[in-house]
Amino acid sequence: MQVEIWSDVVCPWCYLGKRRFERALEGFGHASDVQVVYRSFELDPAAPTDATTPTVDVLADKYGMTPTQASQAQREMEQRAAGDGLTFRMGNLRRGNTRAAHRLIQLAKDRGRQAELVERLHRAYFTEEDSVFDHDALTRLAAEVGLDRDEAASVLSSDAYTDQVDTDEEMARAIGATGVPLFVIDRKYGISGAQPADTITLVLERAWSEAGA
């Protein structure tokens, strides 16, 4: 069974959904037969590559909130994440262009370290208040999960894996995806959003049962 997960490293619901999916796999009797592939999805592909913006300002502008309302929404997300065992520190978060991070995730897929890098980037951004936009930071984070530092730096300094990122995003558009996280099981079953682990397990069990019918 293959599960494709479209997500972005700066999407809090994606990190929450990732953790819930992992818990769902723990309750699924055929977890060892599940292949997980992370697909690229940029929340803001038009974001400048040389600047970042306070996330609170991005939220306020996108959803027509006041800065106070946007800050409250961030605090609520921190509390929601804590309920799933995650530590979010969102007060000083900044948003920027994530294409470089996605290209690095594509490299990690080829090197068998994709899940590890996705987790590392999420934790760096949401918990450690680290950058996932700066090439030096990305190179360091890649090396921490076992990728070759020089290869990661080389990828980031070029346009390598741009086509793979574009292909993933074209696939998302083709299936009508407008937001993330999105989980697609064997190209037949879709789970949109950070659903509870029990709900995800039920869909996995249904997909497994019907595949073997």
GROMACS .gro file of N, CA and C in nm, residues 47-53 94-97 133:
model
   36
   47ALA      N    1   0.594   3.361  -0.276
   47ALA     CA    2   0.667   3.431  -0.170
   47ALA      C    3   0.809   3.461  -0.217
   48PRO      N    4   0.862   3.577  -0.182
   48PRO     CA    5   0.998   3.610  -0.225
   48PRO      C    6   1.100   3.514  -0.163
   49THR      N    7   1.206   3.490  -0.236
   49THR     CA    8   1.309   3.398  -0.188
   49THR      C    9   1.414   3.468  -0.101
   50ASP      N   10   1.409   3.599  -0.096
   50ASP     CA   11   1.512   3.673  -0.023
   50ASP      C   12   1.458   3.751   0.097
   51ALA      N   13   1.337   3.718   0.140
   51ALA     CA   14   1.278   3.788   0.254
   51ALA      C   15   1.173   3.700   0.320
   52THR      N   16   1.148   3.726   0.448
   52THR     CA   17   1.042   3.656   0.520
   52THR      C   18   0.949   3.757   0.584
   53THR      N   19   0.830   3.710   0.619
   53THR     CA   20   0.726   3.796   0.676
   53THR      C   21   0.673   3.733   0.803
   94ARG      N   22   0.809   3.322   1.115
   94ARG     CA   23   0.808   3.401   0.993
   94ARG      C   24   0.784   3.308   0.876
   95ARG      N   25   0.717   3.357   0.774
   95ARG     CA   26   0.688   3.277   0.655
   95ARG      C   27   0.774   3.326   0.540
   96GLY      N   28   0.810   3.233   0.453
   96GLY     CA   29   0.890   3.266   0.337
   96GLY      C   30   0.870   3.162   0.228
   97ASN      N   31   0.957   3.165   0.132
   97ASN     CA   32   0.949   3.072   0.018
   97ASN      C   33   1.007   2.936   0.059
  133PHE      N   34   1.441   2.838   0.546
  133PHE     CA   35   1.451   2.914   0.422
  133PHE      C   36   1.596   2.939   0.383
   0.00000   0.00000   0.00000
